[in-house]
Short mmCIF file of C-alpha atoms in Angstrom, two decimals:
data_model
loop_
_atom_site.label_atom_id
_atom_site.label_comp_id
_atom_site.label_asym_id
_atom_site.label_seq_id
_atom_site.Cartn_x
_atom_site.Cartn_y
_atom_site.Cartn_z
CA UNK A 1 0.00 0.00 0.00
CA UNK A 2 2.76 2.49 0.83
CA UNK A 3 5.10 3.04 -2.12
CA UNK A 4 8.09 5.27 -1.34
CA UNK A 5 9.18 7.96 -3.76
CA UNK A 6 12.86 7.21 -3.30
CA UNK A 7 14.41 3.84 -3.95
CA UNK A 8 15.23 3.44 -0.27
CA UNK A 9 12.07 3.48 1.83
CA UNK A 10 12.16 6.07 4.60
CA UNK A 11 12.29 5.00 8.21
CA UNK A 12 9.41 6.26 10.32
CA UNK A 13 10.76 4.93 13.57
CA UNK A 14 10.57 7.50 16.35
CA UNK A 15 8.41 9.96 14.42
CA UNK A 16 4.90 11.28 15.06
CA UNK A 17 2.24 10.34 12.54
CA UNK A 18 -0.58 12.81 11.95
CA UNK A 19 -3.40 10.90 10.30
CA UNK A 20 -6.53 12.75 9.12
CA UNK A 21 -9.76 10.79 9.27
CA UNK A 22 -12.27 11.33 6.48
CA UNK A 23 -15.01 12.81 8.63
CA UNK A 24 -17.61 15.56 8.81
CA UNK A 25 -16.71 18.55 6.65
CA UNK A 26 -13.28 17.07 5.84
CA UNK A 27 -11.93 19.26 8.62
CA UNK A 28 -9.02 16.95 9.40
CA UNK A 29 -7.88 16.95 5.77
CA UNK A 30 -8.05 20.73 5.64
CA UNK A 31 -6.06 20.92 8.89
CA UNK A 32 -3.34 18.64 7.49
CA UNK A 33 -3.34 20.81 4.35
CA UNK A 34 -2.39 23.77 6.54
CA UNK A 35 0.34 21.83 8.32
CA UNK A 36 1.91 20.53 5.10
CA UNK A 37 1.69 23.89 3.38
CA UNK A 38 3.10 25.88 6.31
CA UNK A 39 5.98 23.54 7.08
CA UNK A 40 6.76 22.99 3.35
CA UNK A 41 6.82 19.27 3.87
CA UNK A 42 7.91 17.06 1.00
CA UNK A 43 6.27 13.93 -0.29
CA UNK A 44 7.92 10.68 0.76
CA UNK A 45 5.53 8.14 -0.73
CA UNK A 46 2.16 7.19 -2.13
CA UNK A 47 -0.71 5.28 -0.56
CA UNK A 48 -1.47 3.24 -3.67
CA UNK A 49 -4.55 1.24 -2.84
CA UNK A 50 -7.90 0.18 -4.22
CA UNK A 51 -9.58 1.46 -1.07
CA UNK A 52 -9.71 5.03 -2.34
CA UNK A 53 -11.50 6.63 -5.26
CA UNK A 54 -8.82 7.63 -7.81
CA UNK A 55 -8.04 11.29 -8.37
CA UNK A 56 -5.04 13.29 -9.57
CA UNK A 57 -4.35 16.97 -9.71
CA UNK A 58 -1.55 19.51 -9.93
CA UNK A 59 0.63 20.16 -6.91
CA UNK A 60 -1.71 21.61 -4.25
CA UNK A 61 1.21 23.13 -2.35
CA UNK A 62 2.96 24.73 -5.30
CA UNK A 63 4.72 27.95 -4.44
CA UNK A 64 6.01 28.75 -7.91
CA UNK A 65 5.31 27.94 -11.53
CA UNK A 66 8.17 25.45 -11.57
CA UNK A 67 6.67 22.93 -9.19
CA UNK A 68 3.06 23.62 -10.17
CA UNK A 69 3.15 20.95 -12.85
CA UNK A 70 3.96 18.04 -10.56
CA UNK A 71 0.93 15.84 -10.09
CA UNK A 72 -0.33 14.55 -6.78
CA UNK A 73 -2.50 11.50 -6.34
CA UNK A 74 -5.37 10.50 -4.14
CA UNK A 75 -3.38 9.65 -1.01
CA UNK A 76 0.20 10.36 -0.15
CA UNK A 77 2.58 10.24 2.72
CA UNK A 78 4.06 13.67 3.23
CA UNK A 79 6.85 13.54 5.71
CA UNK A 80 4.96 11.84 8.54
CA UNK A 81 1.55 13.20 7.64
CA UNK A 82 -0.80 11.08 5.64
CA UNK A 83 -3.12 12.77 3.33
CA UNK A 84 -6.27 11.26 1.88
CA UNK A 85 -7.81 13.41 -0.81
CA UNK A 86 -10.76 11.29 -1.77
CA UNK A 87 -13.25 9.06 -0.01
CA UNK A 88 -12.68 5.41 0.70
CA UNK A 89 -14.68 2.71 -0.98
CA UNK A 90 -13.33 -0.40 0.68
CA UNK A 91 -11.80 -1.30 4.00
CA UNK A 92 -9.42 1.60 4.30
CA UNK A 93 -9.31 1.41 8.09
CA UNK A 94 -7.80 -2.04 8.08
CA UNK A 95 -5.15 -1.16 5.52
CA UNK A 96 -4.28 2.11 7.23
CA UNK A 97 -3.93 0.26 10.50
CA UNK A 98 -1.62 -2.36 9.04
CA UNK A 99 0.62 0.41 7.82
CA UNK A 100 0.61 2.21 11.18
CA UNK A 101 1.52 -1.00 12.99
CA UNK A 102 4.43 -1.87 10.71
CA UNK A 103 5.95 1.62 10.55
CA UNK A 104 6.92 1.93 14.23
CA UNK A 105 5.85 5.51 14.76
CA UNK A 106 6.53 6.72 18.28
CA UNK A 107 3.03 8.16 18.47
CA UNK A 108 0.01 8.59 16.22
CA UNK A 109 -2.33 11.55 16.27
CA UNK A 110 -5.65 11.09 14.49
CA UNK A 111 -7.38 14.32 13.52
CA UNK A 112 -11.12 14.07 13.15
CA UNK A 113 -14.47 15.77 13.47
CA UNK A 114 -17.95 14.87 14.62
CA UNK A 115 -21.47 16.03 13.91
CA UNK A 116 -22.25 19.12 16.00
CA UNK A 117 -25.99 18.47 15.91
CA UNK A 118 -25.59 15.14 17.74
CA UNK A 119 -24.01 16.61 20.84
CA UNK A 120 -25.86 16.05 24.04
CA UNK A 121 -26.66 18.76 26.57
CA UNK A 122 -23.31 18.71 28.34
CA UNK A 123 -21.34 18.77 25.10
CA UNK A 124 -23.18 21.87 23.92
CA UNK A 125 -21.45 23.89 26.60
CA UNK A 126 -17.93 25.21 26.31
CA UNK A 127 -15.35 24.37 23.70
CA UNK A 128 -16.21 22.19 20.66
CA UNK A 129 -12.79 20.52 20.83
CA UNK A 130 -12.25 17.11 22.40
CA UNK A 131 -9.49 14.55 22.69
CA UNK A 132 -9.12 10.82 23.30
CA UNK A 133 -5.98 8.93 24.32
CA UNK A 134 -5.17 5.24 24.51
CA UNK A 135 -3.84 3.96 27.84
CA UNK A 136 -0.29 3.94 26.44
CA UNK A 137 -0.59 7.55 25.32
CA UNK A 138 -2.19 8.56 28.61
CA UNK A 139 0.94 7.37 30.39
CA UNK A 140 3.20 9.27 27.99
CA UNK A 141 1.31 12.52 27.37
CA UNK A 142 -1.76 12.48 29.62
CA UNK A 143 -0.42 15.00 32.16
CA UNK A 144 0.57 17.42 29.40
CA UNK A 145 -2.93 17.39 27.93
CA UNK A 146 -4.51 17.84 31.34
CA UNK A 147 -2.21 20.77 32.00
CA UNK A 148 -3.33 22.37 28.72
CA UNK A 149 -6.91 22.21 29.96
CA UNK A 150 -8.14 20.00 27.13
CA UNK A 151 -11.52 18.30 27.45
CA UNK A 152 -11.70 14.56 27.05
CA UNK A 153 -14.47 13.14 24.88
CA UNK A 154 -17.41 12.14 27.02
CA UNK A 155 -18.97 8.70 27.04
CA UNK A 156 -22.65 9.10 26.35
CA UNK A 157 -25.63 6.97 27.27
CA UNK A 158 -27.13 5.30 24.21
CA UNK A 159 -30.59 5.96 25.65
CA UNK A 160 -30.67 9.40 27.31
CA UNK A 161 -32.61 9.33 30.55
CA UNK A 162 -32.24 5.57 31.01
CA UNK A 163 -30.07 5.17 34.07
CA UNK A 164 -29.23 1.50 33.52
CA UNK A 165 -27.68 2.09 30.09
CA UNK A 166 -23.89 1.91 30.08
CA UNK A 167 -22.24 5.02 28.62
CA UNK A 168 -20.29 4.32 25.50
CA UNK A 169 -17.97 6.14 23.16
CA UNK A 170 -19.75 7.59 20.15
CA UNK A 171 -18.21 9.74 17.40
CA UNK A 172 -21.03 10.30 14.89
CA UNK A 173 -19.71 11.44 11.55
CA UNK A 174 -16.16 10.55 12.51
CA UNK A 175 -15.66 7.85 9.91
CA UNK A 176 -12.95 5.40 10.94
CA UNK A 177 -11.95 7.44 14.01
CA UNK A 178 -13.62 5.23 16.57
CA UNK A 179 -12.31 2.10 14.89
CA UNK A 180 -8.74 3.41 14.88
CA UNK A 181 -8.99 4.42 18.52
CA UNK A 182 -10.42 1.06 19.55
CA UNK A 183 -7.67 -0.78 17.65
CA UNK A 184 -5.07 1.50 19.22
CA UNK A 185 -6.30 0.54 22.69
CA UNK A 186 -6.17 -3.16 21.84
CA UNK A 187 -2.71 -2.96 20.27
CA UNK A 188 -1.41 -0.80 23.14
CA UNK A 189 -0.20 1.92 20.81
CA UNK A 190 0.49 5.54 21.67
CA UNK A 191 -2.48 7.02 19.86
CA UNK A 192 -4.43 10.21 20.44
CA UNK A 193 -7.52 11.53 18.72
CA UNK A 194 -8.11 15.27 18.46
CA UNK A 195 -11.50 16.21 17.11
CA UNK A 196 -13.82 19.15 16.72
CA UNK A 197 -17.61 19.28 16.66
CA UNK A 198 -18.72 20.91 13.43
CA UNK A 199 -21.34 20.94 10.70
CA UNK A 200 -21.08 20.59 6.94
CA UNK A 201 -20.50 23.86 5.13
CA UNK A 202 -17.54 26.19 4.94
CA UNK A 203 -15.22 24.24 7.22
CA UNK A 204 -12.11 26.38 6.77
CA UNK A 205 -12.60 28.11 10.17
CA UNK A 206 -13.04 24.67 11.77
CA UNK A 207 -9.75 23.57 10.23
CA UNK A 208 -7.96 26.58 11.71
CA UNK A 209 -9.56 25.89 15.09
CA UNK A 210 -8.41 22.27 15.02
CA UNK A 211 -4.88 22.96 13.86
CA UNK A 212 -4.38 25.79 16.40
CA UNK A 213 -5.60 23.45 19.12
CA UNK A 214 -3.19 20.74 17.98
CA UNK A 215 -0.35 23.24 17.87
CA UNK A 216 -0.80 23.97 21.57
CA UNK A 217 0.40 20.43 22.24
CA UNK A 218 2.75 19.54 19.37
CA UNK A 219 4.21 23.06 18.90
CA UNK A 220 4.55 22.64 15.14
CA UNK A 221 4.86 26.41 14.58
CA UNK A 222 5.55 29.35 16.81
CA UNK A 223 2.40 30.16 18.78
CA UNK A 224 3.22 33.83 19.12
CA UNK A 225 2.94 34.58 15.41
CA UNK A 226 -0.49 35.90 14.39
CA UNK A 227 -0.72 34.47 10.88
CA UNK A 228 1.19 31.31 11.41
CA UNK A 229 -0.60 29.05 8.92
CA UNK A 230 -0.05 29.27 5.18
CA UNK A 231 -3.12 28.58 3.07
CA UNK A 232 -2.34 26.31 0.09
CA UNK A 233 -3.27 27.28 -3.45
CA UNK A 234 -5.67 24.35 -3.75
CA UNK A 235 -8.08 26.13 -1.41
CA UNK A 236 -9.05 28.63 -4.08
CA UNK A 237 -12.58 28.28 -5.43
CA UNK A 238 -13.57 25.63 -2.86
CA UNK A 239 -17.20 26.11 -3.80
CA UNK A 240 -16.71 26.43 -7.54
CA UNK A 241 -16.25 29.31 -9.91
CA UNK A 242 -18.21 32.51 -9.46
CA UNK A 243 -21.13 33.24 -11.77
CA UNK A 244 -20.28 34.15 -15.36
CA UNK A 245 -20.99 37.86 -15.94
CA UNK A 246 -22.58 37.11 -19.31
CA UNK A 247 -25.72 35.69 -17.72
CA UNK A 248 -26.82 39.20 -16.66
CA UNK B 1 8.98 2.62 -27.32
CA UNK B 2 5.46 1.36 -26.81
CA UNK B 3 2.73 3.95 -26.88
CA UNK B 4 -0.55 3.13 -25.27
CA UNK B 5 -3.52 5.35 -25.88
CA UNK B 6 -6.44 5.08 -23.53
CA UNK B 7 -9.67 6.54 -24.77
CA UNK B 8 -11.97 7.10 -21.87
CA UNK B 9 -15.69 7.25 -21.99
CA UNK B 10 -16.32 9.97 -19.48
CA UNK B 11 -19.64 11.14 -20.75
CA UNK B 12 -22.26 9.98 -23.21
CA UNK B 13 -20.73 12.34 -25.75
CA UNK B 14 -17.39 10.55 -25.83
CA UNK B 15 -15.69 12.93 -28.22
CA UNK B 16 -12.29 11.58 -27.27
CA UNK B 17 -13.30 8.04 -28.04
CA UNK B 18 -14.97 8.99 -31.28
CA UNK B 19 -11.93 10.96 -32.34
CA UNK B 20 -9.65 8.02 -31.78
CA UNK B 21 -11.94 5.77 -33.77
CA UNK B 22 -11.79 8.04 -36.75
CA UNK B 23 -8.11 8.59 -36.84
CA UNK B 24 -6.77 5.10 -36.86
CA UNK B 25 -7.66 2.61 -39.57
CA UNK B 26 -8.41 -0.95 -38.66
CA UNK B 27 -5.74 -3.54 -39.14
CA UNK B 28 -5.32 -7.06 -38.03
CA UNK B 29 -4.02 -7.98 -34.63
CA UNK B 30 -2.56 -10.86 -32.78
CA UNK B 31 -1.33 -11.19 -29.28
CA UNK B 32 -0.76 -13.57 -26.47
CA UNK B 33 -3.29 -13.33 -23.74
CA UNK B 34 -5.00 -15.15 -20.98
CA UNK B 35 -6.07 -18.68 -21.88
CA UNK B 36 -9.67 -18.28 -20.91
CA UNK B 37 -11.95 -18.82 -23.88
CA UNK B 38 -14.34 -16.07 -24.90
CA UNK B 39 -17.92 -16.14 -23.76
CA UNK B 40 -16.97 -17.76 -20.52
CA UNK B 41 -18.41 -15.12 -18.35
CA UNK B 42 -18.06 -15.53 -14.68
CA UNK B 43 -21.03 -15.25 -12.40
CA UNK B 44 -22.50 -11.88 -11.76
CA UNK B 45 -21.14 -11.94 -8.25
CA UNK B 46 -17.58 -11.81 -9.51
CA UNK B 47 -16.61 -8.22 -9.43
CA UNK B 48 -13.08 -8.46 -10.73
CA UNK B 49 -12.27 -7.72 -14.31
CA UNK B 50 -11.29 -10.66 -16.43
CA UNK B 51 -9.35 -11.03 -19.60
CA UNK B 52 -10.65 -13.06 -22.53
CA UNK B 53 -8.77 -14.23 -25.53
CA UNK B 54 -10.20 -14.98 -28.89
CA UNK B 55 -10.11 -14.41 -32.56
CA UNK B 56 -12.66 -12.57 -34.55
CA UNK B 57 -13.22 -11.67 -38.12
CA UNK B 58 -13.68 -8.20 -39.30
CA UNK B 59 -17.05 -8.19 -40.94
CA UNK B 60 -18.04 -4.62 -40.66
CA UNK B 61 -16.09 -2.22 -42.80
CA UNK B 62 -14.47 0.63 -41.01
CA UNK B 63 -14.72 3.90 -42.67
CA UNK B 64 -11.69 5.80 -41.72
CA UNK B 65 -9.40 6.20 -44.66
CA UNK B 66 -6.99 8.70 -43.27
CA UNK B 67 -3.36 8.05 -43.55
CA UNK B 68 -1.61 7.12 -40.38
CA UNK B 69 2.07 6.68 -40.81
CA UNK B 70 2.76 4.95 -37.55
CA UNK B 71 3.58 1.28 -37.68
CA UNK B 72 1.48 -0.98 -35.56
CA UNK B 73 -1.33 1.47 -35.16
CA UNK B 74 -4.73 0.02 -35.30
CA UNK B 75 -8.19 1.23 -34.65
CA UNK B 76 -10.99 -0.24 -32.71
CA UNK B 77 -14.61 -0.69 -33.38
CA UNK B 78 -17.46 0.17 -31.11
CA UNK B 79 -16.32 -2.78 -29.10
CA UNK B 80 -18.83 -5.16 -27.69
CA UNK B 81 -18.69 -8.62 -26.31
CA UNK B 82 -20.23 -9.99 -29.48
CA UNK B 83 -17.10 -9.32 -31.44
CA UNK B 84 -15.01 -11.49 -29.21
CA UNK B 85 -17.65 -14.18 -29.26
CA UNK B 86 -17.19 -14.99 -32.93
CA UNK B 87 -15.57 -18.23 -33.78
CA UNK B 88 -12.00 -18.26 -32.72
CA UNK B 89 -9.58 -20.36 -34.65
CA UNK B 90 -7.85 -21.45 -31.51
CA UNK B 91 -10.23 -21.16 -28.65
CA UNK B 92 -8.38 -20.97 -25.42
CA UNK B 93 -5.01 -20.68 -27.06
CA UNK B 94 -2.55 -18.32 -25.61
CA UNK B 95 -0.96 -17.41 -28.93
CA UNK B 96 -2.75 -17.04 -32.22
CA UNK B 97 -0.90 -17.92 -35.36
CA UNK B 98 -1.09 -15.65 -38.33
CA UNK B 99 -2.82 -17.40 -41.16
CA UNK B 100 -5.78 -16.69 -43.35
CA UNK B 101 -9.04 -16.06 -41.64
CA UNK B 102 -7.72 -16.05 -38.15
CA UNK B 103 -5.73 -12.93 -38.65
CA UNK B 104 -7.74 -10.79 -36.39
CA UNK B 105 -7.52 -11.30 -32.71
CA UNK B 106 -8.44 -9.11 -29.87
CA UNK B 107 -7.76 -8.82 -26.25
CA UNK B 108 -10.93 -7.86 -24.54
CA UNK B 109 -10.99 -6.89 -20.95
CA UNK B 110 -14.48 -7.02 -19.65
CA UNK B 111 -15.96 -5.70 -16.48
CA UNK B 112 -18.43 -8.46 -16.15
CA UNK B 113 -20.67 -6.88 -13.65
CA UNK B 114 -21.24 -3.68 -15.52
CA UNK B 115 -20.56 -4.80 -19.06
CA UNK B 116 -18.04 -2.09 -19.63
CA UNK B 117 -15.42 -3.35 -22.00
CA UNK B 118 -12.10 -2.37 -23.31
CA UNK B 119 -10.57 -3.62 -26.51
CA UNK B 120 -6.91 -3.41 -27.15
CA UNK B 121 -5.68 -3.92 -30.65
CA UNK B 122 -2.23 -4.13 -32.06
CA UNK B 123 -0.64 -4.85 -35.35
CA UNK B 124 -0.16 -8.39 -36.35
CA UNK B 125 3.16 -9.97 -36.96
CA UNK B 126 2.43 -12.14 -39.94
CA UNK B 127 5.65 -14.02 -39.76
CA UNK B 128 4.90 -16.09 -36.76
CA UNK B 129 3.88 -16.03 -33.17
CA UNK B 130 3.57 -12.74 -31.51
CA UNK B 131 4.11 -11.52 -28.03
CA UNK B 132 2.75 -8.04 -27.70
CA UNK B 133 4.95 -7.32 -24.79
CA UNK B 134 8.16 -7.89 -26.69
CA UNK B 135 7.19 -7.05 -30.22
CA UNK B 136 9.52 -4.90 -32.19
CA UNK B 137 6.80 -4.20 -34.71
CA UNK B 138 4.20 -2.85 -32.39
CA UNK B 139 4.72 0.73 -31.45
CA UNK B 140 1.27 1.96 -30.61
CA UNK B 141 -1.59 0.30 -28.81
CA UNK B 142 -5.03 1.78 -28.65
CA UNK B 143 -7.21 0.99 -25.68
CA UNK B 144 -10.83 1.98 -25.93
CA UNK B 145 -13.09 2.05 -22.93
CA UNK B 146 -16.65 1.74 -24.08
CA UNK B 147 -18.51 1.59 -20.80
CA UNK B 148 -18.58 3.19 -17.42
CA UNK B 149 -16.33 1.63 -14.82
CA UNK B 150 -17.51 1.92 -11.24
CA UNK B 151 -15.37 3.91 -8.82
CA UNK B 152 -14.53 0.89 -6.70
CA UNK B 153 -13.35 -1.02 -9.78
CA UNK B 154 -11.23 1.64 -11.45
CA UNK B 155 -8.09 0.75 -9.53
CA UNK B 156 -8.34 -2.98 -10.29
CA UNK B 157 -9.20 -2.28 -13.91
CA UNK B 158 -6.13 -0.13 -14.37
CA UNK B 159 -3.86 -2.62 -12.65
CA UNK B 160 -5.21 -5.36 -14.90
CA UNK B 161 -4.77 -3.44 -18.15
CA UNK B 162 -1.49 -1.63 -17.56
CA UNK B 163 -0.06 -4.51 -15.57
CA UNK B 164 0.07 -6.51 -18.79
CA UNK B 165 2.64 -4.21 -20.36
CA UNK B 166 6.32 -4.18 -19.62
CA UNK B 167 7.19 -0.84 -18.10
CA UNK B 168 10.47 -0.42 -19.92
CA UNK B 169 9.95 1.82 -22.91
CA UNK B 170 6.25 2.24 -22.13
CA UNK B 171 4.53 5.57 -22.58
CA UNK B 172 0.85 6.22 -21.94
CA UNK B 173 -1.48 8.88 -23.26
CA UNK B 174 -5.03 9.29 -22.01
CA UNK B 175 -7.79 11.16 -23.81
CA UNK B 176 -10.87 12.18 -21.87
CA UNK B 177 -13.48 14.89 -21.77
CA UNK B 178 -15.47 16.86 -19.25
CA UNK B 179 -18.21 19.49 -19.27
CA UNK B 180 -16.80 23.01 -19.11
CA UNK B 181 -19.16 23.71 -16.20
CA UNK B 182 -16.89 21.56 -14.01
CA UNK B 183 -13.85 23.68 -14.81
CA UNK B 184 -12.98 26.05 -11.97
CA UNK B 185 -11.36 29.30 -12.93
CA UNK B 186 -11.56 32.92 -11.84
CA UNK B 187 -11.19 34.03 -15.44
CA UNK B 188 -14.47 33.44 -17.22
CA UNK B 189 -12.97 34.35 -20.56
CA UNK B 190 -11.07 31.06 -20.65
CA UNK B 191 -14.19 28.99 -20.06
CA UNK B 192 -16.08 30.90 -22.73
CA UNK B 193 -13.45 29.84 -25.27
CA UNK B 194 -14.43 26.18 -24.99
CA UNK B 195 -13.67 23.62 -26.18
CA UNK B 196 -10.12 23.71 -24.88
CA UNK B 197 -7.58 21.07 -23.95
CA UNK B 198 -5.68 20.80 -20.68
CA UNK B 199 -3.30 18.14 -19.52
CA UNK B 200 -1.47 16.59 -16.60
CA UNK B 201 1.70 14.53 -16.88
CA UNK B 202 3.63 12.27 -14.60
CA UNK B 203 6.99 13.17 -13.15
CA UNK B 204 8.84 10.82 -15.49
CA UNK B 205 7.14 12.15 -18.61
CA UNK B 206 9.48 13.93 -21.02
CA UNK B 207 6.70 14.97 -23.38
CA UNK B 208 6.41 18.64 -24.08
CA UNK B 209 2.62 18.99 -24.23
CA UNK B 210 1.27 21.48 -26.69
CA UNK B 211 -1.58 22.52 -24.43
CA UNK B 212 -1.56 24.22 -21.01
CA UNK B 213 -1.25 22.22 -17.81
CA UNK B 214 -4.29 21.81 -15.61
CA UNK B 215 -4.11 24.39 -12.87
CA UNK B 216 -5.33 24.37 -9.29
CA UNK B 217 -7.91 23.78 -7.94
CA UNK B 218 -9.02 21.51 -10.77
CA UNK B 219 -8.54 17.75 -10.62
CA UNK B 220 -9.02 14.67 -12.77
CA UNK B 221 -11.21 11.88 -11.50
CA UNK B 222 -12.40 8.62 -12.96
CA UNK B 223 -10.45 6.15 -15.02
CA UNK B 224 -8.03 8.78 -16.32
CA UNK B 225 -7.07 9.52 -12.72
CA UNK B 226 -6.60 5.83 -12.02
CA UNK B 227 -4.36 5.43 -15.09
CA UNK B 228 -2.31 8.51 -14.29
CA UNK B 229 -1.95 7.49 -10.63
CA UNK B 230 -0.72 4.07 -11.67
CA UNK B 231 1.81 5.64 -14.03
CA UNK B 232 2.99 8.18 -11.48
CA UNK B 233 3.52 5.54 -8.79
CA UNK B 234 5.26 3.15 -11.19
CA UNK B 235 7.30 5.91 -12.86
CA UNK B 236 5.80 5.40 -16.30
CA UNK B 237 5.82 8.45 -18.59
CA UNK B 238 2.19 9.39 -19.08
CA UNK B 239 0.15 12.38 -20.17
CA UNK B 240 -3.60 12.76 -19.68
CA UNK B 241 -5.47 15.20 -21.90
CA UNK B 242 -8.91 16.40 -20.98
CA UNK B 243 -11.11 18.43 -23.28
CA UNK B 244 -13.51 20.84 -21.61
CA UNK B 245 -16.46 21.40 -23.85
CA UNK B 246 -19.91 22.97 -23.62
CA UNK B 247 -21.32 20.79 -26.39
CA UNK B 248 -23.78 18.09 -25.46
CA UNK B 249 -22.94 15.81 -28.37
CA UNK B 250 -19.64 15.36 -30.19
CA UNK B 251 -18.98 17.74 -33.04
CA UNK B 252 -16.12 18.50 -35.37
CA UNK B 253 -14.87 21.45 -33.32
CA UNK B 254 -14.73 19.49 -30.10
CA UNK B 255 -13.05 16.55 -31.74
CA UNK B 256 -10.57 18.78 -33.55
CA UNK B 257 -9.33 19.93 -30.16
CA UNK B 258 -7.68 16.56 -29.60
CA UNK B 259 -5.23 17.12 -32.45
CA UNK B 260 -2.94 18.88 -30.02
CA UNK B 261 -2.57 15.62 -28.11
CA UNK B 262 -0.73 14.04 -31.03
CA UNK B 263 1.61 16.81 -32.08
CA UNK B 264 4.26 15.68 -29.64
CA UNK B 265 4.01 12.00 -30.57
CA UNK B 266 6.61 11.45 -33.28
CA UNK B 267 5.28 8.25 -34.76
CA UNK B 268 1.78 9.43 -35.51
CA UNK B 269 0.71 11.89 -38.16
CA UNK B 270 -2.82 13.07 -37.99
CA UNK B 271 -4.76 13.60 -41.18
CA UNK B 272 -7.56 16.06 -41.82
CA UNK B 273 -10.95 15.48 -40.29
CA UNK B 274 -13.13 12.99 -42.11
CA UNK B 275 -16.16 13.91 -44.12
CA UNK B 276 -19.67 14.20 -42.74
CA UNK B 277 -20.62 10.79 -44.17
CA UNK B 278 -17.95 9.09 -42.12
CA UNK B 279 -18.97 11.05 -39.06
CA UNK B 280 -22.56 9.93 -39.41
CA UNK B 281 -21.59 6.28 -39.32
CA UNK B 282 -19.63 6.63 -36.11
CA UNK B 283 -21.62 9.11 -34.15
CA UNK B 284 -25.21 8.51 -33.25
CA UNK B 285 -27.31 11.61 -33.33
CA UNK B 286 -29.58 12.37 -30.45
CA UNK B 287 -32.78 10.47 -30.70
CA UNK B 288 -36.04 11.88 -29.44
CA UNK B 289 -36.61 10.34 -26.05
CA UNK B 290 -39.75 12.20 -25.05
CA UNK B 291 -43.13 12.03 -26.78
CA UNK B 292 -44.33 15.18 -25.10
CA UNK B 293 -44.30 17.35 -28.20
CA UNK B 294 -44.79 14.81 -30.93
#
């Protein structure tokens, strides 16, 4: 599934993997777009698999005319980020997980989102950002996240008002997020999920919210800078071209 | 160098496919393929594409008379399963010999579930057995896609087709089309000048395309994306041309746009457009589908 660009496959041992889940509003993918564009990360491989709908396009992170012509495919590994640009059609979770297990990352951060309209009463209050950590990650980074004042994702009753019902983890609209987290717990991996409650629409502000929140922990860019994230060129015309003037 | 042209059916108009059909005259073919006999369709539950081998006789005359100077260039018909089903001289054989009536063979790759098919034709080596992967005579292969391939099958389809070619010396060109309404651009003047041709090429491509590159935020999807992805990952030189047109049905102006795709291919010379009579036999005009105003 992972095909390296160079002849010698890169070693991911000891690195942090940031994995966007295909979820509500594609917020995680937009957030990774900002990270890759700002840090000028380079492509290290392709996720060549039948689990994704094929697509190609010009370089979404091109900064000049010279590298604008290089094509990018539906899913790529960009220097420890993975980027899925189209939806999955087959069991992408299983294949992604196999890759994560074999690559020996020191920790994995899954970015995701969840339907805002399915929050319960307590989730409606306060910040829309939540996190989840596996037991292994809680040991390694739990105190740091608590110190940052982050809110852990609540377990909700499947039947509100029914006292006997056991609260369970639910991430509606999160795609493979819950599955990855559950597998991470079973495999005793250092895995964290950072998600934001949002709705479908213009999700660019949600992407900025998520990536700023992540930056508080991972310190990818300097927090003191006002405009610290660089918007990639592929974000132009997200909702299509404007109306042709000739129709009036 | 082996040139493979993929003509994609991206819309009912199919100007790219129609153009390819007109430009290349039909010749005989022979190749070594999978041993499965034609007409052995798997059950409908089998979703994978399969490869059939067989021989067929050219019974319908093809009307393109334009001169194509490339060696090994052949055309395809409006390929259907019925062509492959005609009596093969060596049913199930992996190599067809060149003699008499069994000159014409075809490799048909059929998506059994959705009846989309692709026919690949190459020039015959009359002197003996022929291996299309190693032939010195075959320089160009034309691959026509005459049906829609589902999104979850496009990857497997591409692997099956392009996996049959040796990558050394291979070059791929894809022709496709799209409505101009799907083209995103701030400058409306460019979209009003449709039809126009844009392209994307892989990193290993050394072709100097005669049309502009596709710019952000536009993308290619569908089978052309699957082919280009395969070529990019496997470092095969490939160029995909997409014609953006506002015409509902194919016309001479839209089809003329594809000429630019062949200016950088040294082995192929493109003749003038055929006459209206030839057009009529290839292109079906829109039939009345509603009896509301009859």
